[in-house]
Tab-separated table of N, CA and C and ligand atoms in Angstrom:
chain	number	residue	atom	x	y	z
A	18	UNK	N	27.550	19.497	6.576
A	18	UNK	CA	27.128	18.128	6.884
A	18	UNK	C	28.279	17.381	7.549
A	19	UNK	N	27.911	16.359	8.240
A	19	UNK	CA	28.924	15.607	8.992
A	19	UNK	C	28.763	14.115	8.726
A	20	UNK	N	29.895	13.433	8.758
A	20	UNK	CA	29.874	11.972	8.676
A	20	UNK	C	29.851	11.448	10.100
A	21	UNK	N	28.836	10.647	10.398
A	21	UNK	CA	28.612	10.206	11.775
A	21	UNK	C	29.202	8.828	11.999
A	22	UNK	N	29.531	8.578	13.250
A	22	UNK	CA	30.054	7.270	13.624
A	22	UNK	C	28.901	6.272	13.653
A	23	UNK	N	29.102	5.125	13.033
A	23	UNK	CA	28.045	4.110	12.944
A	23	UNK	C	28.161	3.138	14.115
A	24	UNK	N	27.047	2.934	14.810
A	24	UNK	CA	27.007	1.990	15.932
A	24	UNK	C	26.968	0.566	15.399
A	25	UNK	N	27.783	-0.296	15.987
A	25	UNK	CA	27.807	-1.703	15.585
A	25	UNK	C	27.070	-2.549	16.610
A	26	UNK	N	26.696	-3.762	16.192
A	26	UNK	CA	26.023	-4.653	17.144
A	26	UNK	C	26.924	-4.859	18.352
A	27	UNK	N	26.286	-4.901	19.491
A	27	UNK	CA	27.025	-4.916	20.746
A	27	UNK	C	26.802	-3.610	21.483
A	28	UNK	N	26.666	-2.524	20.705
A	28	UNK	CA	26.266	-1.257	21.323
A	28	UNK	C	24.762	-1.330	21.601
A	29	UNK	N	24.357	-1.049	22.836
A	29	UNK	CA	22.930	-1.225	23.179
A	29	UNK	C	21.966	-0.458	22.282
A	30	UNK	N	22.381	0.684	21.742
A	30	UNK	CA	21.446	1.508	20.958
A	30	UNK	C	20.917	0.755	19.740
A	31	UNK	N	21.709	-0.183	19.219
A	31	UNK	CA	21.286	-0.947	18.035
A	31	UNK	C	20.109	-1.864	18.379
A	32	UNK	N	19.968	-2.216	19.648
A	32	UNK	CA	18.958	-3.172	20.071
A	32	UNK	C	17.784	-2.541	20.813
A	33	UNK	N	17.787	-1.219	20.896
A	33	UNK	CA	16.700	-0.541	21.608
A	33	UNK	C	15.619	-0.098	20.632
A	34	UNK	N	14.375	-0.089	21.128
A	34	UNK	CA	13.280	0.403	20.315
A	34	UNK	C	13.339	1.924	20.274
A	35	UNK	N	13.313	2.487	19.074
A	35	UNK	CA	13.373	3.939	18.914
A	35	UNK	C	11.982	4.536	19.132
A	36	UNK	N	11.937	5.824	19.437
A	36	UNK	CA	10.639	6.472	19.673
A	36	UNK	C	10.266	7.389	18.507
A	37	UNK	N	8.961	7.609	18.384
A	37	UNK	CA	8.454	8.507	17.350
A	37	UNK	C	8.976	9.926	17.543
A	38	UNK	N	9.080	10.651	16.432
A	38	UNK	CA	9.394	12.077	16.501
A	38	UNK	C	8.088	12.866	16.608
A	39	UNK	N	8.114	13.937	17.357
A	39	UNK	CA	6.957	14.830	17.399
A	39	UNK	C	7.014	15.749	16.186
A	40	UNK	N	5.865	16.340	15.873
A	40	UNK	CA	5.799	17.263	14.732
A	40	UNK	C	6.788	18.427	14.926
A	41	UNK	N	6.863	18.914	16.158
A	41	UNK	CA	7.778	20.035	16.445
A	41	UNK	C	9.232	19.618	16.226
A	42	UNK	N	9.551	18.392	16.611
A	42	UNK	CA	10.925	17.913	16.424
A	42	UNK	C	11.287	17.836	14.948
A	43	UNK	N	10.331	17.329	14.140
A	43	UNK	CA	10.626	17.131	12.712
A	43	UNK	C	11.065	18.441	12.067
A	44	UNK	N	10.397	19.535	12.443
A	44	UNK	CA	10.721	20.831	11.846
A	44	UNK	C	11.948	21.500	12.434
A	45	UNK	N	12.508	20.942	13.469
A	45	UNK	CA	13.603	21.620	14.167
A	45	UNK	C	14.891	21.573	13.358
A	46	UNK	N	15.727	22.570	13.588
A	46	UNK	CA	17.012	22.638	12.878
A	46	UNK	C	17.862	21.414	13.197
A	47	UNK	N	17.774	20.950	14.439
A	47	UNK	CA	18.587	19.800	14.848
A	47	UNK	C	18.224	18.548	14.068
A	48	UNK	N	16.921	18.292	13.899
A	48	UNK	CA	16.500	17.093	13.168
A	48	UNK	C	16.790	17.247	11.676
A	49	UNK	N	16.617	18.446	11.137
A	49	UNK	CA	16.931	18.660	9.720
A	49	UNK	C	18.418	18.406	9.452
A	50	UNK	N	19.237	18.833	10.378
A	50	UNK	CA	20.682	18.592	10.239
A	50	UNK	C	20.976	17.085	10.356
A	51	UNK	N	20.269	16.445	11.306
A	51	UNK	CA	20.457	15.010	11.503
A	51	UNK	C	20.114	14.229	10.224
A	52	UNK	N	19.028	14.628	9.558
A	52	UNK	CA	18.636	13.957	8.308
A	52	UNK	C	19.736	14.138	7.256
A	53	UNK	N	20.246	15.355	7.133
A	53	UNK	CA	21.349	15.601	6.184
A	53	UNK	C	22.562	14.732	6.517
A	54	UNK	N	22.855	14.617	7.796
A	54	UNK	CA	24.018	13.837	8.219
A	54	UNK	C	23.802	12.339	7.976
A	55	UNK	N	22.559	11.880	8.177
A	55	UNK	CA	22.242	10.474	7.887
A	55	UNK	C	22.492	10.179	6.412
A	56	UNK	N	22.023	11.081	5.551
A	56	UNK	CA	22.195	10.897	4.103
A	56	UNK	C	23.677	10.894	3.752
A	57	UNK	N	24.396	11.864	4.302
A	57	UNK	CA	25.828	11.966	4.024
A	57	UNK	C	26.571	10.704	4.479
A	58	UNK	N	26.225	10.238	5.662
A	58	UNK	CA	26.890	9.057	6.216
A	58	UNK	C	26.575	7.818	5.380
A	59	UNK	N	25.309	7.688	4.962
A	59	UNK	CA	24.916	6.567	4.098
A	59	UNK	C	25.734	6.587	2.806
A	60	UNK	N	25.889	7.766	2.223
A	60	UNK	CA	26.646	7.875	0.971
A	60	UNK	C	28.115	7.502	1.172
A	61	UNK	N	28.704	8.039	2.226
A	61	UNK	CA	30.137	7.821	2.453
A	61	UNK	C	30.439	6.333	2.641
A	62	UNK	N	29.540	5.637	3.333
A	62	UNK	CA	29.782	4.218	3.600
A	62	UNK	C	29.162	3.309	2.541
A	63	UNK	N	28.655	3.931	1.460
A	63	UNK	CA	28.179	3.158	0.321
A	63	UNK	C	26.998	2.259	0.710
A	64	UNK	N	26.168	2.744	1.621
A	64	UNK	CA	24.982	1.987	2.004
A	64	UNK	C	23.790	2.387	1.159
A	65	UNK	N	22.749	1.577	1.185
A	65	UNK	CA	21.506	1.928	0.493
A	65	UNK	C	20.420	2.336	1.482
A	66	UNK	N	20.757	2.288	2.770
A	66	UNK	CA	19.823	2.729	3.791
A	66	UNK	C	20.563	2.917	5.093
A	67	UNK	N	20.009	3.775	5.938
A	67	UNK	CA	20.612	3.989	7.256
A	67	UNK	C	19.516	4.479	8.196
A	68	UNK	N	19.472	3.891	9.373
A	68	UNK	CA	18.446	4.242	10.355
A	68	UNK	C	19.096	4.988	11.522
A	69	UNK	N	18.336	5.897	12.132
A	69	UNK	CA	18.886	6.760	13.178
A	69	UNK	C	19.554	5.986	14.327
A	70	UNK	N	18.975	4.860	14.788
A	70	UNK	CA	19.660	4.134	15.862
A	70	UNK	C	21.084	3.703	15.479
A	71	UNK	N	21.329	3.557	14.174
A	71	UNK	CA	22.664	3.164	13.727
A	71	UNK	C	23.685	4.285	13.906
A	72	UNK	N	23.199	5.504	14.106
A	72	UNK	CA	24.134	6.589	14.404
A	72	UNK	C	23.859	7.110	15.829
A	73	UNK	N	23.452	6.165	16.684
A	73	UNK	CA	23.317	6.415	18.128
A	73	UNK	C	22.178	7.347	18.489
A	74	UNK	N	21.156	7.427	17.623
A	74	UNK	CA	20.011	8.293	17.907
A	74	UNK	C	18.744	7.435	17.933
A	75	UNK	N	18.081	7.363	19.068
A	75	UNK	CA	16.931	6.474	19.240
A	75	UNK	C	15.618	7.064	18.765
A	76	UNK	N	15.580	7.498	17.505
A	76	UNK	CA	14.375	8.085	16.917
A	76	UNK	C	13.952	7.280	15.696
A	77	UNK	N	12.623	7.287	15.429
A	77	UNK	CA	12.098	6.507	14.303
A	77	UNK	C	12.261	7.308	13.011
A	78	UNK	N	13.448	7.183	12.475
A	78	UNK	CA	13.867	7.961	11.311
A	78	UNK	C	14.881	7.134	10.535
A	79	UNK	N	14.685	7.066	9.212
A	79	UNK	CA	15.635	6.330	8.373
A	79	UNK	C	15.685	6.975	6.999
A	80	UNK	N	16.778	6.735	6.297
A	80	UNK	CA	16.893	7.205	4.918
A	80	UNK	C	17.246	6.011	4.024
A	81	UNK	N	16.770	6.083	2.789
A	81	UNK	CA	17.019	5.017	1.819
A	81	UNK	C	17.329	5.670	0.485
A	82	UNK	N	18.326	5.154	-0.212
A	82	UNK	CA	18.574	5.595	-1.587
A	82	UNK	C	19.372	4.525	-2.318
A	83	UNK	N	18.884	4.154	-3.471
A	83	UNK	CA	19.626	3.233	-4.336
A	83	UNK	C	19.849	3.952	-5.655
A	84	UNK	N	21.086	4.362	-5.926
A	84	UNK	CA	21.348	5.113	-7.157
A	84	UNK	C	21.126	4.241	-8.394
A	85	UNK	N	20.712	4.869	-9.504
A	85	UNK	CA	20.452	4.093	-10.728
A	85	UNK	C	21.704	3.410	-11.269
A	86	UNK	N	22.877	3.943	-10.948
A	86	UNK	CA	24.123	3.346	-11.450
A	86	UNK	C	24.657	2.282	-10.496
A	87	UNK	N	23.920	2.010	-9.424
A	87	UNK	CA	24.393	1.003	-8.461
A	87	UNK	C	24.481	-0.349	-9.152
A	88	UNK	N	25.652	-0.980	-9.062
A	88	UNK	CA	25.851	-2.235	-9.795
A	88	UNK	C	25.206	-3.424	-9.071
A	89	UNK	N	24.742	-3.194	-7.839
A	89	UNK	CA	24.304	-4.312	-7.022
A	89	UNK	C	22.857	-4.709	-7.246
A	90	UNK	N	22.101	-3.827	-7.863
A	90	UNK	CA	20.702	-4.145	-8.114
A	90	UNK	C	20.217	-3.287	-9.264
A	91	UNK	N	19.153	-3.693	-9.901
A	91	UNK	CA	18.594	-2.888	-10.991
A	91	UNK	C	17.438	-2.032	-10.510
A	92	UNK	N	17.092	-2.189	-9.217
A	92	UNK	CA	15.949	-1.458	-8.679
A	92	UNK	C	16.400	-0.157	-8.029
A	93	UNK	N	16.566	0.880	-8.808
A	93	UNK	CA	16.945	2.167	-8.233
A	93	UNK	C	15.807	2.710	-7.376
A	94	UNK	N	16.181	3.376	-6.293
A	94	UNK	CA	15.199	4.012	-5.421
A	94	UNK	C	15.669	5.439	-5.172
A	95	UNK	N	14.816	6.426	-5.447
A	95	UNK	CA	15.229	7.808	-5.168
A	95	UNK	C	15.395	8.022	-3.668
A	96	UNK	N	16.123	9.059	-3.305
A	96	UNK	CA	16.346	9.357	-1.885
A	96	UNK	C	15.009	9.491	-1.161
A	97	UNK	N	14.829	8.660	-0.156
A	97	UNK	CA	13.579	8.645	0.595
A	97	UNK	C	13.888	8.857	2.068
A	98	UNK	N	13.161	9.774	2.684
A	98	UNK	CA	13.282	10.008	4.122
A	98	UNK	C	12.034	9.436	4.785
A	99	UNK	N	12.249	8.529	5.736
A	99	UNK	CA	11.151	7.864	6.427
A	99	UNK	C	11.117	8.349	7.879
A	100	UNK	N	10.125	9.167	8.179
A	100	UNK	CA	9.934	9.638	9.552
A	100	UNK	C	8.710	8.932	10.113
A	101	UNK	N	8.842	8.343	11.265
A	101	UNK	CA	7.758	7.602	11.922
A	101	UNK	C	7.083	6.607	10.969
A	102	UNK	N	7.850	5.770	10.292
A	102	UNK	CA	7.267	4.870	9.283
A	102	UNK	C	6.440	3.754	9.898
A	103	UNK	N	5.406	3.359	9.159
A	103	UNK	CA	4.615	2.183	9.526
A	103	UNK	C	4.521	1.287	8.297
A	104	UNK	N	4.773	0.015	8.502
A	104	UNK	CA	4.803	-0.940	7.396
A	104	UNK	C	3.664	-1.930	7.543
A	105	UNK	N	2.932	-2.125	6.452
A	105	UNK	CA	1.935	-3.190	6.391
A	105	UNK	C	2.387	-4.172	5.320
A	106	UNK	N	2.679	-5.391	5.721
A	106	UNK	CA	3.126	-6.394	4.757
A	106	UNK	C	1.929	-6.831	3.924
A	107	UNK	N	2.137	-6.987	2.618
A	107	UNK	CA	1.047	-7.344	1.709
A	107	UNK	C	1.291	-8.737	1.141
A	108	UNK	N	0.271	-9.563	1.235
A	108	UNK	CA	0.378	-10.907	0.662
A	108	UNK	C	1.304	-11.794	1.452
A	109	UNK	N	1.475	-12.989	0.939
A	109	UNK	CA	2.304	-13.984	1.629
A	109	UNK	C	3.627	-14.217	0.912
A	110	UNK	N	3.733	-13.649	-0.292
A	110	UNK	CA	4.902	-13.946	-1.119
A	110	UNK	C	6.183	-13.394	-0.498
A	111	UNK	N	7.216	-14.221	-0.528
A	111	UNK	CA	8.510	-13.813	0.005
A	111	UNK	C	9.597	-14.067	-1.018
A	112	UNK	N	10.703	-13.366	-0.829
A	112	UNK	CA	11.878	-13.681	-1.635
A	112	UNK	C	13.071	-13.735	-0.696
A	113	UNK	N	14.080	-14.461	-1.137
A	113	UNK	CA	15.292	-14.600	-0.331
A	113	UNK	C	16.407	-13.827	-1.020
A	114	UNK	N	17.117	-13.008	-0.280
A	114	UNK	CA	18.224	-12.258	-0.854
A	114	UNK	C	19.285	-11.992	0.202
A	115	UNK	N	20.492	-11.751	-0.276
A	115	UNK	CA	21.576	-11.446	0.654
A	115	UNK	C	21.465	-9.998	1.137
A	116	UNK	N	21.733	-9.805	2.403
A	116	UNK	CA	21.772	-8.467	2.974
A	116	UNK	C	23.075	-8.273	3.750
A	117	UNK	N	23.449	-7.016	3.850
A	117	UNK	CA	24.526	-6.629	4.737
A	117	UNK	C	24.027	-5.475	5.580
A	118	UNK	N	24.854	-5.020	6.488
A	118	UNK	CA	24.418	-3.949	7.381
A	118	UNK	C	25.643	-3.196	7.874
A	119	UNK	N	25.565	-1.875	7.853
A	119	UNK	CA	26.709	-1.073	8.303
A	119	UNK	C	26.993	-1.289	9.782
A	120	UNK	N	26.018	-1.812	10.521
A	120	UNK	CA	26.226	-2.105	11.942
A	120	UNK	C	26.818	-3.496	12.160
A	121	UNK	N	26.941	-4.257	11.064
A	121	UNK	CA	27.509	-5.614	11.124
A	121	UNK	C	28.520	-5.706	9.982
A	122	UNK	N	29.608	-4.945	10.070
A	122	UNK	CA	30.484	-4.793	8.903
A	122	UNK	C	31.157	-6.097	8.484
A	123	UNK	N	31.304	-6.233	7.170
A	123	UNK	CA	32.099	-7.334	6.630
A	123	UNK	C	31.360	-8.638	6.467
A	124	UNK	N	30.056	-8.660	6.726
A	124	UNK	CA	29.295	-9.905	6.633
A	124	UNK	C	28.104	-9.744	5.693
A	125	UNK	N	27.683	-10.884	5.155
A	125	UNK	CA	26.463	-10.945	4.351
A	125	UNK	C	25.712	-12.195	4.765
A	126	UNK	N	24.386	-12.137	4.667
A	126	UNK	CA	23.598	-13.326	4.959
A	126	UNK	C	22.282	-13.291	4.210
A	127	UNK	N	21.761	-14.479	3.930
A	127	UNK	CA	20.504	-14.585	3.183
A	127	UNK	C	19.319	-14.387	4.117
A	128	UNK	N	18.411	-13.522	3.672
A	128	UNK	CA	17.266	-13.160	4.505
A	128	UNK	C	15.975	-13.271	3.694
A	129	UNK	N	14.996	-14.032	4.184
A	129	UNK	CA	13.692	-14.022	3.517
A	129	UNK	C	12.938	-12.750	3.903
A	130	UNK	N	12.332	-12.117	2.923
A	130	UNK	CA	11.553	-10.891	3.171
A	130	UNK	C	10.264	-10.930	2.386
A	131	UNK	N	9.273	-10.252	2.893
A	131	UNK	CA	8.045	-10.102	2.112
A	131	UNK	C	8.353	-9.330	0.828
A	132	UNK	N	7.683	-9.726	-0.237
A	132	UNK	CA	7.925	-9.136	-1.546
A	132	UNK	C	7.227	-7.790	-1.708
A	133	UNK	N	6.106	-7.631	-1.005
A	133	UNK	CA	5.307	-6.405	-1.196
A	133	UNK	C	4.901	-5.857	0.165
A	134	UNK	N	4.863	-4.552	0.220
A	134	UNK	CA	4.393	-3.906	1.457
A	134	UNK	C	3.843	-2.527	1.139
A	135	UNK	N	3.115	-2.020	2.124
A	135	UNK	CA	2.642	-0.639	2.058
A	135	UNK	C	3.382	0.139	3.142
A	136	UNK	N	3.949	1.253	2.756
A	136	UNK	CA	4.668	2.122	3.693
A	136	UNK	C	3.866	3.394	3.909
A	137	UNK	N	3.643	3.719	5.165
A	137	UNK	CA	3.087	5.030	5.522
A	137	UNK	C	4.125	5.713	6.396
A	138	UNK	N	4.456	6.947	6.055
A	138	UNK	CA	5.490	7.658	6.801
A	138	UNK	C	5.269	9.150	6.620
A	139	UNK	N	6.131	9.933	7.252
A	139	UNK	CA	6.171	11.369	7.006
A	139	UNK	C	7.490	11.678	6.313
A	140	UNK	N	7.464	12.716	5.486
A	140	UNK	CA	8.710	13.120	4.837
A	140	UNK	C	9.476	14.060	5.772
A	141	UNK	N	10.570	14.625	5.293
A	141	UNK	CA	11.425	15.412	6.184
A	141	UNK	C	10.765	16.712	6.628
A	142	UNK	N	9.667	17.078	5.972
A	142	UNK	CA	8.931	18.273	6.384
A	142	UNK	C	7.716	17.926	7.236
A	143	UNK	N	7.556	16.641	7.527
A	143	UNK	CA	6.435	16.206	8.358
A	143	UNK	C	5.177	15.895	7.585
A	144	UNK	N	5.258	15.991	6.243
A	144	UNK	CA	4.092	15.687	5.410
A	144	UNK	C	3.915	14.179	5.293
A	145	UNK	N	2.697	13.698	5.571
A	145	UNK	CA	2.471	12.253	5.447
A	145	UNK	C	2.474	11.804	3.985
A	146	UNK	N	2.979	10.622	3.738
A	146	UNK	CA	2.895	10.026	2.412
A	146	UNK	C	2.756	8.530	2.581
A	147	UNK	N	2.299	7.888	1.523
A	147	UNK	CA	2.262	6.431	1.561
A	147	UNK	C	2.602	5.911	0.182
A	148	UNK	N	3.127	4.720	0.140
A	148	UNK	CA	3.484	4.117	-1.142
A	148	UNK	C	3.491	2.608	-0.994
A	149	UNK	N	3.386	1.954	-2.151
A	149	UNK	CA	3.546	0.504	-2.172
A	149	UNK	C	4.917	0.194	-2.721
A	150	UNK	N	5.625	-0.690	-2.067
A	150	UNK	CA	6.968	-1.049	-2.507
A	150	UNK	C	7.020	-2.548	-2.769
A	151	UNK	N	7.853	-2.917	-3.737
A	151	UNK	CA	8.045	-4.336	-4.049
A	151	UNK	C	9.536	-4.623	-4.131
A	152	UNK	N	9.849	-5.915	-4.114
A	152	UNK	CA	11.193	-6.401	-4.388
A	152	UNK	C	12.265	-5.734	-3.517
A	153	UNK	N	13.285	-5.193	-4.177
A	153	UNK	CA	14.441	-4.692	-3.429
A	153	UNK	C	14.090	-3.509	-2.532
A	154	UNK	N	13.258	-2.607	-3.039
A	154	UNK	CA	12.838	-1.456	-2.228
A	154	UNK	C	12.108	-1.955	-0.980
A	155	UNK	N	11.222	-2.931	-1.170
A	155	UNK	CA	10.493	-3.498	-0.026
A	155	UNK	C	11.458	-4.147	0.955
A	156	UNK	N	12.475	-4.791	0.432
A	156	UNK	CA	13.494	-5.431	1.283
A	156	UNK	C	14.223	-4.377	2.136
A	157	UNK	N	14.638	-3.301	1.504
A	157	UNK	CA	15.385	-2.274	2.236
A	157	UNK	C	14.492	-1.603	3.283
A	158	UNK	N	13.244	-1.346	2.934
A	158	UNK	CA	12.313	-0.752	3.909
A	158	UNK	C	12.176	-1.669	5.130
A	159	UNK	N	12.012	-2.966	4.893
A	159	UNK	CA	11.875	-3.899	6.018
A	159	UNK	C	13.144	-3.914	6.871
A	160	UNK	N	14.283	-3.891	6.192
A	160	UNK	CA	15.563	-3.891	6.914
A	160	UNK	C	15.685	-2.640	7.800
A	161	UNK	N	15.385	-1.476	7.226
A	161	UNK	CA	15.538	-0.223	7.984
A	161	UNK	C	14.509	-0.121	9.102
A	162	UNK	N	13.278	-0.536	8.830
A	162	UNK	CA	12.246	-0.429	9.871
A	162	UNK	C	12.511	-1.414	11.004
A	163	UNK	N	13.118	-2.548	10.710
A	163	UNK	CA	13.553	-3.449	11.788
A	163	UNK	C	14.512	-2.733	12.734
A	164	UNK	N	15.424	-1.932	12.172
A	164	UNK	CA	16.376	-1.198	13.019
A	164	UNK	C	15.656	-0.318	14.044
A	165	UNK	N	14.492	0.219	13.653
A	165	UNK	CA	13.768	1.125	14.554
A	165	UNK	C	13.161	0.374	15.735
A	166	UNK	N	13.035	-0.929	15.571
A	166	UNK	CA	12.532	-1.775	16.668
A	166	UNK	C	13.667	-2.545	17.340
A	167	UNK	N	14.901	-2.168	17.052
A	167	UNK	CA	16.033	-2.854	17.660
A	167	UNK	C	16.378	-4.168	16.987
A	168	UNK	N	15.910	-4.351	15.753
A	168	UNK	CA	16.169	-5.600	15.029
A	168	UNK	C	17.271	-5.451	13.999
A	169	UNK	N	17.967	-6.535	13.743
A	169	UNK	CA	18.948	-6.578	12.658
A	169	UNK	C	18.663	-7.798	11.788
A	170	UNK	N	19.269	-7.820	10.590
A	170	UNK	CA	18.902	-8.869	9.635
A	170	UNK	C	19.219	-10.266	10.146
A	171	UNK	N	20.210	-10.371	11.026
A	171	UNK	CA	20.548	-11.700	11.562
A	171	UNK	C	19.333	-12.350	12.209
A	172	UNK	N	18.490	-11.527	12.841
A	172	UNK	CA	17.289	-12.037	13.529
A	172	UNK	C	16.305	-12.653	12.541
A	173	UNK	N	16.367	-12.221	11.288
A	173	UNK	CA	15.388	-12.644	10.271
A	173	UNK	C	15.875	-13.818	9.437
A	174	UNK	N	17.125	-14.209	9.615
A	174	UNK	CA	17.651	-15.314	8.818
A	174	UNK	C	17.021	-16.631	9.265
A	175	UNK	N	16.895	-17.558	8.330
A	175	UNK	CA	16.332	-18.869	8.666
A	175	UNK	C	17.342	-19.737	9.417
A	176	UNK	N	18.551	-19.276	9.489
A	176	UNK	CA	19.636	-20.011	10.126
A	176	UNK	C	20.910	-19.284	9.751
A	177	UNK	N	22.022	-19.730	10.253
A	177	UNK	CA	23.276	-19.008	10.038
A	177	UNK	C	24.124	-19.620	8.929
A	178	UNK	N	23.583	-20.608	8.219
A	178	UNK	CA	24.421	-21.335	7.261
A	178	UNK	C	24.891	-20.490	6.097
A	179	UNK	N	24.135	-19.449	5.755
A	179	UNK	CA	24.560	-18.615	4.617
A	179	UNK	C	25.389	-17.408	5.059
A	180	UNK	N	25.560	-17.238	6.361
A	180	UNK	CA	26.330	-16.086	6.837
A	180	UNK	C	27.761	-16.177	6.314
A	181	UNK	N	28.206	-15.102	5.667
A	181	UNK	CA	29.479	-15.141	4.944
A	181	UNK	C	30.280	-13.879	5.203
A	182	UNK	N	31.579	-14.033	5.269
A	182	UNK	CA	32.432	-12.855	5.208
A	182	UNK	C	32.326	-12.275	3.803
A	183	UNK	N	32.364	-10.956	3.736
A	183	UNK	CA	32.193	-10.281	2.452
A	183	UNK	C	33.171	-10.790	1.406
A	184	UNK	N	34.433	-10.976	1.796
A	184	UNK	CA	35.445	-11.440	0.838
A	184	UNK	C	35.088	-12.798	0.250
A	185	UNK	N	34.608	-13.696	1.107
A	185	UNK	CA	34.232	-15.030	0.635
A	185	UNK	C	32.955	-14.945	-0.197
A	186	UNK	N	32.034	-14.112	0.264
A	186	UNK	CA	30.782	-13.917	-0.466
A	186	UNK	C	31.077	-13.485	-1.896
A	187	UNK	N	31.992	-12.543	-2.041
A	187	UNK	CA	32.300	-12.022	-3.374
A	187	UNK	C	32.955	-13.077	-4.245
A	188	UNK	N	33.682	-13.987	-3.630
A	188	UNK	CA	34.325	-15.055	-4.407
A	188	UNK	C	33.339	-16.129	-4.819
A	189	UNK	N	32.357	-16.399	-3.971
A	189	UNK	CA	31.574	-17.621	-4.129
A	189	UNK	C	30.094	-17.426	-4.419
A	190	UNK	N	29.588	-16.218	-4.258
A	190	UNK	CA	28.156	-16.002	-4.474
A	190	UNK	C	27.944	-15.107	-5.683
A	191	UNK	N	26.839	-15.352	-6.367
A	191	UNK	CA	26.442	-14.432	-7.422
A	191	UNK	C	25.995	-13.142	-6.745
A	192	UNK	N	26.527	-12.023	-7.237
A	192	UNK	CA	26.171	-10.764	-6.585
A	192	UNK	C	24.780	-10.304	-7.014
A	193	UNK	N	23.936	-10.215	-6.026
A	193	UNK	CA	22.621	-9.638	-6.259
A	193	UNK	C	22.107	-9.177	-4.919
A	194	UNK	N	21.338	-8.165	-4.883
A	194	UNK	CA	20.782	-7.637	-3.637
A	194	UNK	C	21.829	-7.596	-2.536
A	195	UNK	N	23.020	-7.205	-2.902
A	195	UNK	CA	24.128	-7.213	-1.962
A	195	UNK	C	24.390	-5.789	-1.531
A	196	UNK	N	23.876	-5.414	-0.397
A	196	UNK	CA	24.014	-4.039	0.025
A	196	UNK	C	24.100	-3.918	1.526
A	197	UNK	N	24.747	-2.874	1.949
A	197	UNK	CA	24.757	-2.528	3.362
A	197	UNK	C	23.614	-1.589	3.654
A	198	UNK	N	22.871	-1.909	4.679
A	198	UNK	CA	21.678	-1.116	4.972
A	198	UNK	C	21.685	-0.731	6.443
B	24	NI	NI1	21.284	-2.297	8.665
């Protein structure tokens, strides 16, 4: 496995719409290796999610994992591979939480997100699955799927007033939902 270089905002790939993977691509050795590398890179940088455009690959692919021992949230999420994901937002309820992003290092900002959604995707073997997600898991899914459309959390903020350097955030904000995605 390899640790990949993470693209930061300013690199065009972060702002481009990624394309779907074909069934043949999903099964290929190259994509299987890419998924392993995405997971490895997410772990090394202590993120809870990572999308392919963030490692300079314009494909609709992301990984998410929140370990049960993660001090930043109580909502553990097992390792999830999202291939060609589609999100349907459920209800009108939203919650506001701080987010960070490996493509925007050193910053945190408050982002309103839908509380509930339905995710339809394929797993790393191309098998379709669907699930309903709430709260933090739903937040991370929305964050990662935005990346596939060239979006970052800054676009979703109600304004820039809560944008904080990580050091200041840690001094002045209650830590919750504080993760790099
Ligand atoms: Ni991100």
